[in-house]
Structure formats: C-alpha cells, structure tokens
Tab-separated table of C-alpha atoms in Angstrom:
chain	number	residue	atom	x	y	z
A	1	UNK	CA	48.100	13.599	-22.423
A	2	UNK	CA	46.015	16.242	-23.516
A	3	UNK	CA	44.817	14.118	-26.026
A	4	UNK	CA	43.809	11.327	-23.697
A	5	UNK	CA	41.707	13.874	-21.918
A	6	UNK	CA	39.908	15.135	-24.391
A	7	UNK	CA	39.337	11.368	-25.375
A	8	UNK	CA	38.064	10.894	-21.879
A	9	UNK	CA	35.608	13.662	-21.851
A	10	UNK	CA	34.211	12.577	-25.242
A	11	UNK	CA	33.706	9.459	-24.066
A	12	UNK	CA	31.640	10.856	-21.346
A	13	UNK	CA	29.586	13.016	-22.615
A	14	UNK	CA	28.931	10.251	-25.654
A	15	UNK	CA	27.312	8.301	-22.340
A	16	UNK	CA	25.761	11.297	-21.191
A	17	UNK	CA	24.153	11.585	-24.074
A	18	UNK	CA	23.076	7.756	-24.350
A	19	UNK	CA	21.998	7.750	-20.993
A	20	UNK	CA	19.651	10.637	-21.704
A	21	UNK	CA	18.032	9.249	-24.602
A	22	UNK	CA	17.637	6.065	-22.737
A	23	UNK	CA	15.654	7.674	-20.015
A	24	UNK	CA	13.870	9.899	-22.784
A	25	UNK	CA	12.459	7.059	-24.487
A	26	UNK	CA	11.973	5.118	-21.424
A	27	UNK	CA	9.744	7.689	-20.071
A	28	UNK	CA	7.458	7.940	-23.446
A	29	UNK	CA	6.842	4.166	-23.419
A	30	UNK	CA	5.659	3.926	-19.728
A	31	UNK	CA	3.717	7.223	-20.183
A	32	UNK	CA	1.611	4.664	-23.263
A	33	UNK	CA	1.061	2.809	-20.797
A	34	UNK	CA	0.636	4.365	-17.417
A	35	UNK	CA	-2.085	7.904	-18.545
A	36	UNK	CA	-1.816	9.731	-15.512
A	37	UNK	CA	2.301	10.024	-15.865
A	38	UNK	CA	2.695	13.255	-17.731
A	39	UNK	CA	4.022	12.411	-21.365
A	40	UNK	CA	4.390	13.834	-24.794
A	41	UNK	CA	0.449	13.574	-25.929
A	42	UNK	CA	0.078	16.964	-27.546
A	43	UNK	CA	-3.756	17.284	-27.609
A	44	UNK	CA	-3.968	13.531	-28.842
A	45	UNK	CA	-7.468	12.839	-26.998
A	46	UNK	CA	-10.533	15.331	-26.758
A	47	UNK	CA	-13.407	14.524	-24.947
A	48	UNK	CA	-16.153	17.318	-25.735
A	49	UNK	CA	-18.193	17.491	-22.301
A	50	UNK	CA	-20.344	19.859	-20.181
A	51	UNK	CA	-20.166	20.335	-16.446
A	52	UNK	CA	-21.759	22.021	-13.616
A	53	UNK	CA	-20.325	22.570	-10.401
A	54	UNK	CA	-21.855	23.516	-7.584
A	55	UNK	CA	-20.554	24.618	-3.755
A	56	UNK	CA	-21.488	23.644	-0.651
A	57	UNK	CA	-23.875	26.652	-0.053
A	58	UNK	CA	-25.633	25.847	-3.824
A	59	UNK	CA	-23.670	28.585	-5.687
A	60	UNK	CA	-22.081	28.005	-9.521
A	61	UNK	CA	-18.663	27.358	-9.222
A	62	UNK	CA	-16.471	27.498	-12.911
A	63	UNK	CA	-13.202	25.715	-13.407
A	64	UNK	CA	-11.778	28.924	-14.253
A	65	UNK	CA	-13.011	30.406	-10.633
A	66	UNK	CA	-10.751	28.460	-8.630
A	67	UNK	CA	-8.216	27.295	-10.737
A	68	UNK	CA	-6.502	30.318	-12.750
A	69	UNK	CA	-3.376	28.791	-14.511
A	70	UNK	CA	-4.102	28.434	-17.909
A	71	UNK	CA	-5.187	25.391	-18.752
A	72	UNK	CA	-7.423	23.357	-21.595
A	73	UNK	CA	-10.387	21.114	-20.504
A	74	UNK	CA	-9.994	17.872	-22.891
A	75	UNK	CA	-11.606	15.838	-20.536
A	76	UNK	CA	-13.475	16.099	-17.331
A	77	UNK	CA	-11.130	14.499	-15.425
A	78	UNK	CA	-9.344	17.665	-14.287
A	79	UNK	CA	-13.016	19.583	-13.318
A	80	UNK	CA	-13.899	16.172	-10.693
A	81	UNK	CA	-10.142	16.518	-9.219
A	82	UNK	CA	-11.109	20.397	-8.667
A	83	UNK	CA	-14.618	19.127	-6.794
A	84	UNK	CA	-12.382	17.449	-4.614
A	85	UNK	CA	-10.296	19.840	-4.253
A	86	UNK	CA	-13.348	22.510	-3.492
A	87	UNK	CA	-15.128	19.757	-1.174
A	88	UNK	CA	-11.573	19.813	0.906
A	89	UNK	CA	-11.033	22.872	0.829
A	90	UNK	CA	-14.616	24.154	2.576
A	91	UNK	CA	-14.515	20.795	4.026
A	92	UNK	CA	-18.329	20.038	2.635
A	93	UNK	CA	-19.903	17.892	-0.065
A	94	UNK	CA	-19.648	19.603	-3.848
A	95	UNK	CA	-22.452	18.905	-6.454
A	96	UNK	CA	-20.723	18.088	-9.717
A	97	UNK	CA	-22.802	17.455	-13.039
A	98	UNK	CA	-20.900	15.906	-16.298
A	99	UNK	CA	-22.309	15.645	-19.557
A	100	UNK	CA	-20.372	13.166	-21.950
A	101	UNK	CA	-22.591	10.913	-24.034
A	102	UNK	CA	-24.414	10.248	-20.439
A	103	UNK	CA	-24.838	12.289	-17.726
A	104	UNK	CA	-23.732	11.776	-14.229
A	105	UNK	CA	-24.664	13.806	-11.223
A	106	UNK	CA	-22.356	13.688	-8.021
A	107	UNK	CA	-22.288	14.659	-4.651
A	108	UNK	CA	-18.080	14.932	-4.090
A	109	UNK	CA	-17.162	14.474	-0.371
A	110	UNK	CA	-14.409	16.130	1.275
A	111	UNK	CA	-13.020	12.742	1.605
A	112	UNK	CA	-12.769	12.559	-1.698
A	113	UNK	CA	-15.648	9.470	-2.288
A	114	UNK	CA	-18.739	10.373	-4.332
A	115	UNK	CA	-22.347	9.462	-4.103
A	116	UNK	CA	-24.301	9.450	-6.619
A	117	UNK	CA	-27.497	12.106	-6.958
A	118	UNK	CA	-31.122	9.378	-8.325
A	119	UNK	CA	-33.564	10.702	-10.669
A	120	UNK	CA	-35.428	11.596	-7.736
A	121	UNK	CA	-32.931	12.267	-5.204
A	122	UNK	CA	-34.148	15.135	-2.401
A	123	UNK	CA	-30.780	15.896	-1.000
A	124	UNK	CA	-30.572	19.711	-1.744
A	125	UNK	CA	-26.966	19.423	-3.877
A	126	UNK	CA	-28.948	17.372	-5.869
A	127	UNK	CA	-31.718	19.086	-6.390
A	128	UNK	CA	-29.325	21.987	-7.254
A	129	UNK	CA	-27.593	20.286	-9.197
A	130	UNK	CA	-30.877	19.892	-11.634
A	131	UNK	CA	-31.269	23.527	-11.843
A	132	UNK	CA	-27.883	24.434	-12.208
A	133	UNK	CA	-28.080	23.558	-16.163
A	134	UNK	CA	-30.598	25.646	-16.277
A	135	UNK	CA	-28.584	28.709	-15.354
A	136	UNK	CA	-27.322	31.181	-17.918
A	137	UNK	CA	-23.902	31.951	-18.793
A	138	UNK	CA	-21.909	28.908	-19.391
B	1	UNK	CA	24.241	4.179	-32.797
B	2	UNK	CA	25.511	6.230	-35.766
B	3	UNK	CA	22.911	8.842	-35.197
B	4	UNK	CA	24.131	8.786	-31.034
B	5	UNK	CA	27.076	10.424	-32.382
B	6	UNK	CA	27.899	13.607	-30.621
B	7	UNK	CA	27.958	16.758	-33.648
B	8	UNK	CA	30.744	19.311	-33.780
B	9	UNK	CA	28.865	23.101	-32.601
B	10	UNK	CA	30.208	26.008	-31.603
B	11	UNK	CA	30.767	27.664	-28.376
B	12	UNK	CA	28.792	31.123	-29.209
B	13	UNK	CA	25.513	28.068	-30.482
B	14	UNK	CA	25.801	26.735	-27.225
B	15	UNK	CA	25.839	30.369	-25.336
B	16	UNK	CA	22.930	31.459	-27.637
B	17	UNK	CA	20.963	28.209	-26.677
B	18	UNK	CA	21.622	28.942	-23.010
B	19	UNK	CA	20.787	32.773	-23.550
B	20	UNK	CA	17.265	31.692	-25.437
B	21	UNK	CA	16.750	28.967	-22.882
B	22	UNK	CA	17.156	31.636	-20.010
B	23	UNK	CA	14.862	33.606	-21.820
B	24	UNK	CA	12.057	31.075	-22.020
B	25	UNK	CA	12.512	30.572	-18.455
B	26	UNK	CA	12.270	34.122	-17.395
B	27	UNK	CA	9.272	34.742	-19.433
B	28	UNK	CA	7.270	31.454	-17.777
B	29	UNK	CA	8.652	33.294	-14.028
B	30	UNK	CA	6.753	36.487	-15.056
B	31	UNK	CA	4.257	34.783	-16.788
B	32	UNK	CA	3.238	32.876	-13.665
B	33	UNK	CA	3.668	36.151	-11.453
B	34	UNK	CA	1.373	37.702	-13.583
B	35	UNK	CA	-1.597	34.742	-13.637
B	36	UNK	CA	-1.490	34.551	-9.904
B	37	UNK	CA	0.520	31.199	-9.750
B	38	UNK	CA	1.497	32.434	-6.080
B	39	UNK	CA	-1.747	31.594	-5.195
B	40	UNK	CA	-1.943	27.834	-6.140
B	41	UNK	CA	1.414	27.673	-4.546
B	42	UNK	CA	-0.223	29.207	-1.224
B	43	UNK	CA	-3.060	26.563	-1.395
B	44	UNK	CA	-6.219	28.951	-2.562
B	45	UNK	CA	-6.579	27.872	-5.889
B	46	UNK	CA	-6.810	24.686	-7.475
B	47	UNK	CA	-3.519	23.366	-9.685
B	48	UNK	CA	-4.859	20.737	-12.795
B	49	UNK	CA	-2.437	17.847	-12.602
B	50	UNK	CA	-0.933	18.964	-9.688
B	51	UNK	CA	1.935	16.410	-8.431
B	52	UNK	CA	2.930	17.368	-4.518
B	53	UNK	CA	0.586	19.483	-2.616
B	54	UNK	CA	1.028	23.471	-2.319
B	55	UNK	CA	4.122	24.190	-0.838
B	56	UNK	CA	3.107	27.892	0.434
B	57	UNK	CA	4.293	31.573	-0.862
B	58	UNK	CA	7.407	31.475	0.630
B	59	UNK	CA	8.670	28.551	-1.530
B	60	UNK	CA	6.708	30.405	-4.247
B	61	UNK	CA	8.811	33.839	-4.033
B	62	UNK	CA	11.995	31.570	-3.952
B	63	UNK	CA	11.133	29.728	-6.932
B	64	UNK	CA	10.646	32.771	-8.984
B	65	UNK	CA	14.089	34.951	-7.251
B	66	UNK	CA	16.212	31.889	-8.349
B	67	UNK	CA	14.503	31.387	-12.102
B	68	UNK	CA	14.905	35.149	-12.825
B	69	UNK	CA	18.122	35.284	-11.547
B	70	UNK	CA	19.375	32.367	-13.860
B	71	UNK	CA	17.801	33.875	-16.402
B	72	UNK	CA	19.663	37.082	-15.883
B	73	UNK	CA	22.653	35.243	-15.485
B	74	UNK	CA	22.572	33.450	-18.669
B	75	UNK	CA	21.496	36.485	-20.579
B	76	UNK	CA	25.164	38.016	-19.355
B	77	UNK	CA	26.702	34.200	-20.708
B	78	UNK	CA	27.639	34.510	-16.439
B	79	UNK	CA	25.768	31.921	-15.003
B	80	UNK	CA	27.656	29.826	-12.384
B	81	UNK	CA	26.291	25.905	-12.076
B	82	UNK	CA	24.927	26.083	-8.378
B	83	UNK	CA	22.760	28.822	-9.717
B	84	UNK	CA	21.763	26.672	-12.827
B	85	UNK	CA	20.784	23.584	-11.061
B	86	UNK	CA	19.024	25.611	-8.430
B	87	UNK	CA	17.044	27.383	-11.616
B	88	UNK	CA	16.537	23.590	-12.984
B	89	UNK	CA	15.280	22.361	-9.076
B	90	UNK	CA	13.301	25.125	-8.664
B	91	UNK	CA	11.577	24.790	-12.395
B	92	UNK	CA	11.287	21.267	-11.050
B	93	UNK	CA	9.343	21.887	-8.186
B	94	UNK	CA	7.605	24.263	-10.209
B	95	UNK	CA	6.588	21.984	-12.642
B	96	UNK	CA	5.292	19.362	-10.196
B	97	UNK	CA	2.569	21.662	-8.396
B	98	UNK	CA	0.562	22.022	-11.818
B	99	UNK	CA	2.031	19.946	-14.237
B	100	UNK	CA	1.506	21.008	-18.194
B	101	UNK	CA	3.624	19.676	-20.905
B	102	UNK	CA	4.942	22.955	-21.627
B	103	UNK	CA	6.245	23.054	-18.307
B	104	UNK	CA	7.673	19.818	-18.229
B	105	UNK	CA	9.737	20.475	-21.565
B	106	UNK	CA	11.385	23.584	-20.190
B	107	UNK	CA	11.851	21.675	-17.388
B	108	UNK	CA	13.948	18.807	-19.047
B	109	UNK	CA	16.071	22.088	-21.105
B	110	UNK	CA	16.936	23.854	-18.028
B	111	UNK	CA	18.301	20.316	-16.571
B	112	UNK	CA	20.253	20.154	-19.451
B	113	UNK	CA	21.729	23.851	-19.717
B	114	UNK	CA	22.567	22.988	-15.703
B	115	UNK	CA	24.132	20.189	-16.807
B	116	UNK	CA	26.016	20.343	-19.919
B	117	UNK	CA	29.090	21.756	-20.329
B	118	UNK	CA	29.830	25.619	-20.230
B	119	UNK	CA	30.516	27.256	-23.269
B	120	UNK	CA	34.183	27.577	-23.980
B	121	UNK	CA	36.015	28.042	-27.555
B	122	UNK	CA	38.030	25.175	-26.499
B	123	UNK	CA	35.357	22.671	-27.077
B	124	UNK	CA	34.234	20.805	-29.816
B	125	UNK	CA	31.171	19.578	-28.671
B	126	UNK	CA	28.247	20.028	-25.938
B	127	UNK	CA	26.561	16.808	-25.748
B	128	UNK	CA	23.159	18.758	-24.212
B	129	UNK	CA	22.965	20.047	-27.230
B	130	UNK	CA	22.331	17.095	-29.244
B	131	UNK	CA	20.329	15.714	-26.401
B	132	UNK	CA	18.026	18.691	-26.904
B	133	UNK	CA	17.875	17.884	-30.353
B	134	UNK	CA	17.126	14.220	-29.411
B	135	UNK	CA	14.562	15.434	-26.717
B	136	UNK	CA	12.857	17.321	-29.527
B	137	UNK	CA	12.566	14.410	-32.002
B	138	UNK	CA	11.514	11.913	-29.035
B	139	UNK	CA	8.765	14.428	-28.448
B	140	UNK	CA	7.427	14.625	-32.046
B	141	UNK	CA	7.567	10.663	-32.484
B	142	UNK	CA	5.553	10.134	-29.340
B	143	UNK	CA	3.241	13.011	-29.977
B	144	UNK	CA	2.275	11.147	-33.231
B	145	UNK	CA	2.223	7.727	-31.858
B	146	UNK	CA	-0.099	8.831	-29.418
B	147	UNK	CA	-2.398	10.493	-32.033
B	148	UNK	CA	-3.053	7.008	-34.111
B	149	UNK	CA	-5.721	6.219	-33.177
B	150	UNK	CA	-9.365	6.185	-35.141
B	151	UNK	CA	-11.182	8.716	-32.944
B	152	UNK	CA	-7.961	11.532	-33.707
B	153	UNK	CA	-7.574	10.268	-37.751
B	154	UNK	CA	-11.031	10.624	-38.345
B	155	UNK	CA	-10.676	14.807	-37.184
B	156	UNK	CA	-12.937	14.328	-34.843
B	157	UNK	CA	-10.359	15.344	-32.044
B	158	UNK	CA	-9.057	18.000	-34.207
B	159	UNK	CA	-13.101	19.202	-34.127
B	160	UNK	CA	-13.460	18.927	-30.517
B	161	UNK	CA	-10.223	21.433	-30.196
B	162	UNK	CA	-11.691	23.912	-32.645
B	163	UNK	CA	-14.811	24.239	-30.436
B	164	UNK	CA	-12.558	25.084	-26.901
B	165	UNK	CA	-12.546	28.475	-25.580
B	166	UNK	CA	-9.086	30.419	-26.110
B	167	UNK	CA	-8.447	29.280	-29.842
B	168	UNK	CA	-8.279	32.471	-31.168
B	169	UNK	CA	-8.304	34.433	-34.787
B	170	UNK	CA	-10.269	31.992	-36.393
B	171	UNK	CA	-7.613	29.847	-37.229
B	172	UNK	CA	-9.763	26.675	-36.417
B	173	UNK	CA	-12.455	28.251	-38.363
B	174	UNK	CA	-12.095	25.787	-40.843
B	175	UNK	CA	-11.939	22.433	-38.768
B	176	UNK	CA	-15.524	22.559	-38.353
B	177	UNK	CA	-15.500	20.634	-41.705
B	178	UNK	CA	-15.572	16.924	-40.910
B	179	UNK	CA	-13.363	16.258	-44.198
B	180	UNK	CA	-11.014	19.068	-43.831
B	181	UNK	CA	-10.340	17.891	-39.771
B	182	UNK	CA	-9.498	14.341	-41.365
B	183	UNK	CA	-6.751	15.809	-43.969
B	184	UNK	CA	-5.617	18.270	-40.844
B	185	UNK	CA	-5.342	14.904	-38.268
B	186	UNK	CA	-2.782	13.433	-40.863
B	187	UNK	CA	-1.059	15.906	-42.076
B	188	UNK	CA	-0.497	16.976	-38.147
B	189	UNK	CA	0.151	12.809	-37.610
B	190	UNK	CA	2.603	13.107	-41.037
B	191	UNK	CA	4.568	16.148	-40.082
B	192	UNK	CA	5.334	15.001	-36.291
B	193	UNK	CA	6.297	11.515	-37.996
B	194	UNK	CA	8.783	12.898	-40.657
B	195	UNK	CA	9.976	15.546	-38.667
B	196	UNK	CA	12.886	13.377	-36.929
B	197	UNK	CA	13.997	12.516	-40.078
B	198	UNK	CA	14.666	15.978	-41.814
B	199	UNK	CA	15.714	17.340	-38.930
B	200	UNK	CA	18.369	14.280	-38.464
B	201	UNK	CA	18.324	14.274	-42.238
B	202	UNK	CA	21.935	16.272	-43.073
B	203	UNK	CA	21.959	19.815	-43.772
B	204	UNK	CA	19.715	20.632	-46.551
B	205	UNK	CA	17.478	18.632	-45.169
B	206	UNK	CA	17.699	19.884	-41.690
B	207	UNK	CA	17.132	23.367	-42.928
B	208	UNK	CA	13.771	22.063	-44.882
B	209	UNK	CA	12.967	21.012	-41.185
B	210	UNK	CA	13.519	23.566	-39.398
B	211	UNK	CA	11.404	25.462	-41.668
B	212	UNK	CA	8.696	23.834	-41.432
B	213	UNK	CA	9.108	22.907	-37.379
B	214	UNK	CA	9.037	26.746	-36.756
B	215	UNK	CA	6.113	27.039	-38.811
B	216	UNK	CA	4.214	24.412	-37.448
B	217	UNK	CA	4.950	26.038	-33.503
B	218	UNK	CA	4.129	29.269	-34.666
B	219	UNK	CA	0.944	28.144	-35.759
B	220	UNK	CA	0.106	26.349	-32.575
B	221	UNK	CA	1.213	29.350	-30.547
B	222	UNK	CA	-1.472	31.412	-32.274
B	223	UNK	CA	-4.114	28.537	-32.187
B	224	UNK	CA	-3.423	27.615	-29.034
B	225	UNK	CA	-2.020	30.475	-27.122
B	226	UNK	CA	-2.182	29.531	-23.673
B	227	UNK	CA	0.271	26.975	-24.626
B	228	UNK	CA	2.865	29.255	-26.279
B	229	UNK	CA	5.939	27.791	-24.303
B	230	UNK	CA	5.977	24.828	-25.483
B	231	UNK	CA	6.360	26.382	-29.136
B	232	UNK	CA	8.487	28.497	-27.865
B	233	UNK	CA	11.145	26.268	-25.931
B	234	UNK	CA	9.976	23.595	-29.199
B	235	UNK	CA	12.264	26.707	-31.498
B	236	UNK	CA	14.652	27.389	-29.295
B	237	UNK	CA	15.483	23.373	-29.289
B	238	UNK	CA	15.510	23.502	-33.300
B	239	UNK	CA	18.979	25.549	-32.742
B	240	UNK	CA	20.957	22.014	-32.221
B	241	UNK	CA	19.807	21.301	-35.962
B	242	UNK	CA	20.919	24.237	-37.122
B	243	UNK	CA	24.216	23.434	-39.243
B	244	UNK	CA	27.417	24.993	-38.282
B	245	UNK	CA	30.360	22.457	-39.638
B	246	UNK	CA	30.842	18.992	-40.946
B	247	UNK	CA	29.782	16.534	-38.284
B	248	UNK	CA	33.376	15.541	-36.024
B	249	UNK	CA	34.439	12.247	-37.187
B	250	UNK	CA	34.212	9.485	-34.049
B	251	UNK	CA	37.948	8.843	-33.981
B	252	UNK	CA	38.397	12.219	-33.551
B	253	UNK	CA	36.090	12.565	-30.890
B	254	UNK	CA	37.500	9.657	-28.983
B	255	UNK	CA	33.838	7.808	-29.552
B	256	UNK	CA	34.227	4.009	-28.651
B	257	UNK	CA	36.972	2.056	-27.974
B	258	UNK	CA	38.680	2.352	-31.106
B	259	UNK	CA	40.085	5.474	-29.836
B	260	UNK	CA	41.686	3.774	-26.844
C-alpha cells in the first residue's frame, strides 16, 4: 500500500510538472505574438528616443518625477502612458514631445485621446512644447 | 518526455531553495518600502506597465506584512501553506500594479514554493523544483528567440543599452564599438541558446552551466542594477541543476503506466 501511494503521488506531481511547462511555454508563444502581455524579452528591443513632457500649467515634467519605481526607458511607449496618466490625474491636457527618427508633438487629454500640436499651432501646450527642448538639464 | 522526468533532490535542497526564495522575496518587500512603492499603490505616482489600477495603502501595507512574514517564515524552514499562497497572491497583486520581468519571475517561484511539496526527508522528489529549473531554461530560450532579429544581431540594441542612464562602472564602456556590440549580441544570443542544454546536459555539464549562468547574472546585476532580482531569483533557480544523486529511475518513481 505504501507503495501504491507513493506511486500515486509521483504520478501527480509528474502532471504537475507537465502541466506547468505546458502553461510556461504556452505563455512565451502568445507573449511573440501578443507585445503588450508581459514575457521573457530581456532587453531584446531598444528604441533610443528623446521626450519632453510638459504639465498642464507649462512646467517640465520627467518620467522619473512621477513615476519612481525603477524602471528602463527602451521605448517611449511607457513616457505617453505616464501623459495619460498626468493628464488624468490633474484632469487637464499634457504636452508630450517624442523624438525617434521623427518628431511628434502631442497635446494628451485626460480622456486619454491626443491631438496633434502643427508647425504653427498657437495653443499654449504647444507653443511650450517648442521651448521645452530648449530647456537645460535633460 | 525523457527530460519531463522528475530528478531525485534532497529535502535540505528543497528547504535551501525555499529559504533563498524567501530571501529574494523579502529583499523586493524592503526594496519597494524603500523606493516609495506605497505611493503608486496609493494612486500618486505613475506605475510603467501597470496591470489593475492602484489599489490604495491599505492593500499596500498588507502586501508587504504578508511577504515579510513568509519570508521570515521560510527563513525558520516554518512556513505553513495559507501563509505561502497568501505571500504568492500578494506578490501577485504586487506584480500586476507595475509589472517588470523581474517581478513576474519571483512571482512564478513564490507560486511554486506555495505549491510544491514541503520539505520532508521522506521524499524523493519535489516536482517545483524541476519546474523551476524548467522555468529557468523556458526563460533563456525565449529571451534569445526574442533577440533574433537584425536590429539586436547587428549590436545596435546592445548600443542603445550602453547609452541608458543607470548602467554603471563602465561596464558598457566598450559597446560603444559597433563591431564589439555585434560579437556581444551573439555571444549574449549563443549563451541564452546553449544554456538549456548544459544545464539539462548531466552533471559535468550542468556544473559548466551553472558556472557560467551565475556569471552571466552577476554581470547583468552590475550592468544593469536596477534589475538585480531577476539575477538574483535567475541563481537561486540554478540550485535545481545543482547535482545531488543519480537521477531516480521512472519505475521507481511510479512515472507512467508501467508502474501500474
């Protein structure tokens, strides 16, 4: 009997162990597929880029100012999901400025749509947004 | 299958995994304290990848009182299994308001030290064990397979990580050359790739391995320090290779039907 047990439990955690590989592996192949579901990319893609954020009331805003985990920037997608974040949270339109290859300049809404800033766009965030690469210190 | 088998290990490898595991998870608790993760959990501050929206300090102060009291309890090898799952739900929830890699692989080992079975000399085998192991190989396979591509064999991501703030010591000093970054992108690409293979390899080979795993995650801990956990738990989850006896023959493990 005791040897049936221990048969029994073997067996068991064998499929334990299947079962976790299974879901393992099934979890890197959708992550190929699916980039925002968190997988195992290690650093695979860099995108070098420059940003400038700017609040409601025109002031420089850094990543690192209002989001303090540790983190590394290899891509702007994380600094536009912190405009929204900063539009929503003063509930008022962010200026947000990305350099990679092009340049776009945004005006983020606390809804979290954008509008885009022309080359000759008057709107103030816009206007800031100009300046703001001329600022010191990034 | 073959390699699906489950390996003979000892009860004091799988209390020592547990310990180190508890340790890991204890040092992200007071890591976070310290970096004001509190305050992303209150709503103030911004989480990258975040998953569910900031559920408040009080959830916060909970999260860390039940990691740090797993990890006490499987520093004294006294950790009961409601505390363990409640360590791996917390790390969970944890991991889903600002979601890092780092964080999500100690978050897959403390499911697995909540789930697998408690060390006892009885035993023979602890199947989260090799699923660590298996975990471990899974994420060196993928993290190549995601770096072939032209833009990361030519170095030119390897360059682009060099330039980042928080690389520290100099250590990507040398990077900056386009032809050195190119030898670096597939020698990183070749190591991840044959990993598995030592490591799954037998034992001379898994110590050869090993070896070079723990050098490879100390280097990226000093390179890349913000992400130290990840080499960190990455060591810890070398253990399972580590070779105690000869590997339990299936019959004798009850594997399959041919034990029926």
């Amino acid at each position: 009997m005791a040897a049936m047990a221990t048969t029994t439990a073997s067996n068991g955690d064998g499929r334990k162990l299947r079962l976790f590989v299974l879901l393992s592996v099934v979890h890197v192949a959708l992550s190929l597929f699916v980039p925002a579901l968190p997988g195992w990319k290690m650093f695979s893609r860099v995108v070098p880029f420059q940003y400038r954020l700017v609040d409601a009331a025109g002031r420089a805003v850094r990543f690192d100012d209002i989001a303090p985990l540790p983190h590394y920037l290899t891509g702007p997608g994380p600094v536009q999901e912190a405009a929204e974040w900063l539009a929503q949270r003063d509930n008022a339109p962010v200026g947000l400025s990305v350099r990679a290859g092009g340049q776009w300049d945004l005006l983020v809404l606390p809804t979290g749509s954008t509008s885009e800033c022309g080359e000759q766009d008057r709107r103030r965030l816009c206007q800031r947004l100009r300046s703001a690469w001329e600022d010191e210190g990034r | 299958m073959r390699l699906l088998r489950l390996r003979e290990r000892s009860a004091s490898l799988a209390r020592l995994h547990g310990r180190l595991i508890g340790l890991c998870l204890g040092a992200k608790a007071i890591e976070g304290v310290v970096l004001g993760r509190g305050v992303v959990f209150a709503g103030e501050a911004f989480a990258p990848d975040g998953h569910v929206p900031a559920p408040g300090l009080a959830a916060y102060v909970a999260v860390v009182a039940v990691q740090l009291s797993a990890a006490v309890a499987l520093a004294a090898a006294r950790a009961p299994r409601w505390l363990l799952v409640a360590a791996a739900l917390a790390t969970s929830l944890d991991t889903l308001v600002a979601t890092q890699n780092n964080r999500l692989f100690l978050t897959v080992m403390v499911w697995l030290v909540a789930l697998g079975p408690r060390p006892d000399p009885e035993r023979r085998s602890y199947w989260h064990l090799d699923a660590a192991a298996w975990q471990l190989a899974i994420v060196y396979v993928s993290a190549a397979v995601h770096k072939i591509t032209p833009n990361y064999l030519s170095g030119a991501t390897l360059r682009h990580l060099s330039e980042m703030p928080h690389a520290i010591l100099g250590f990507t000093a040398p990077l900056e050359n386009p032809h050195v970054a190119t030898v670096a992108a597939y020698l990183v690409v070749g190591t991840e790739l044959g990993l598995p293979a030592l490591l799954f390899g037998g034992p001379k080979r898994a110590r050869v391995g090993i070896a070079l795993a723990a050098g490879m995650h100390l280097t990226m801990a000093v390179v890349l320090p913000d992400a130290w956990t990840f080499s960190l738990v990455a060591i810890v989850s070398l253990l399972p290779f580590v070779p105690e006896r000869r590997v339990v023959p299936r019959t004798s493990l009850g594997e399959r039907e041919g034990a029926r």
